Steps between C-alpha positions, in 0.01 A plus 500: 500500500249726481469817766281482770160713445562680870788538734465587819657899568757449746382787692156332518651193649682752723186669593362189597745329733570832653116511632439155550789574705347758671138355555708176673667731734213676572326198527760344769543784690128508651569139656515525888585264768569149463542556111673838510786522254848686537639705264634241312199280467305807363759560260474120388149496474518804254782375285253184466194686399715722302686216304287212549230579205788525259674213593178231483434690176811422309551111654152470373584599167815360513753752498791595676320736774574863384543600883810318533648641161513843631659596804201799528190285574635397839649881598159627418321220687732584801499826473108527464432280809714737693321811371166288619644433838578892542088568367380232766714701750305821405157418446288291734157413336727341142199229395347744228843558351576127535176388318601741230845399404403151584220523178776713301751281528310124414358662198816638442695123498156346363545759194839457486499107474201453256654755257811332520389146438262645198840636367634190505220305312353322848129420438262734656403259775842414608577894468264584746553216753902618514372884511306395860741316595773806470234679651421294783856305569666809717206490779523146465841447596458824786213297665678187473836648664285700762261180609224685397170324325537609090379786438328373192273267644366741725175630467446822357822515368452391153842509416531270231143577349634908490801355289331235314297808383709729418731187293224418315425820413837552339441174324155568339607878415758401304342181311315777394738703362594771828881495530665315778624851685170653489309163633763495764460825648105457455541160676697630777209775551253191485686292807560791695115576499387175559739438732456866731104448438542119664619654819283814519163329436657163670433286202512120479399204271213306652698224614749749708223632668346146623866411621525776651110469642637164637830613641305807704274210587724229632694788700222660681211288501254717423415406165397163487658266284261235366714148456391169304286266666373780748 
């Protein structure tokens, strides 16, 4: 059996869960009210972010998930959602540094998963759907465990287009000849812009926007909403 063309650094994977870790805390702690969390909720929804990329990645690919072979993935998802709990204590305005890590850390899985499935000889299609899907899976699961509406299908978000971006850049880079490391770190750059630039500009595909146009519609009435037969 041949060796894989690219294996992950452990202290990239490291690097990842521990801020995924940190954006989900972050991320949690700004809930008020009816949906605040406690401290141990926060700390939940970080170890998901932190962990959950990593995990869709390898049942994708159909591996053993390399978070539960090491006993340091979850101490550094723990221990990075309690570092975010202490920053959300400190600072109040936290949606800047949110967006940030948030774009980091999907290009970060997104790279991380389409590298890996190129090392393993998945096509290039299949190797960028699992890259956003690591990308995307650990705000998935937060949303879904925190009732909230997924993130991406929201509009301006672009979520999975920033990853889907960033994948395929990794794939086409290195069908032409750019080494898997290299494309990864360029892809990661690649989600991370689209993804910060989605949110700044508040950029949507067409049909988002005409949802959305419809949802502001049917909730205030003042945009009328033209239906068949009228």
């Amino acid at each position: 059996m041949t060796e894989p063309l690219f294996i992950i650094p452990f202290w990239a994977d490291l690097l990842g869960v521990g801020l995924g870790g940190v954006q989900g805390a972050l991320f949690a702690s700004g809930f008020q009210g009816q949906r605040r969390l406690d401290w141990l909720g926060v700390a939940i929804i970080g170890i998901m972010i932190g962990m959950g990329g990593g995990l869709i990645r390898d049942i994708l690919l159909g591996q053993t998930p390399a978070t539960l072979q090491n006993q340091w993935y979850l101490v550094t998802a723990t221990g990075a959602a309690l570092f975010g709990m202490l920053l959300a204590g400190l600072f109040t305005r936290l949606n800047k540094v949110i967006v940030g890590l948030d774009a980091v850390v999907i290009g970060m899985f997104g790279a991380f998963g389409t590298s890996k499935a190129l090392a393993l000889g998945i096509p290039e299609v299949p190797a960028v759907f699992i890259g956003v899907c690591a990308a995307v899976g650990g705000s998935v699961l937060r949303d879904m465990l925190m009732g909230l509406p997924t993130a991406i299908m929201h509009v301006g978000s672009l979520y999975a287009v920033a990853a889907g971006g960033g994948s395929a850049f990794i794939v086409i880079a290195h069908a032409l000849g750019m080494s898997i490391p290299l494309a990864a770190v360029i892809g990661i750059a690649v989600t991370a812009v689209i993804r910060v630039l989605a949110v700044s500009f508040d950029v949507s595909l067409p049909e988002q926007r005409r949802l959305y146009r419809r949802k502001v519609a049917a909730e205030t009435g003042v945009i009328p909403i033209v239906r068949p037969g009228d």
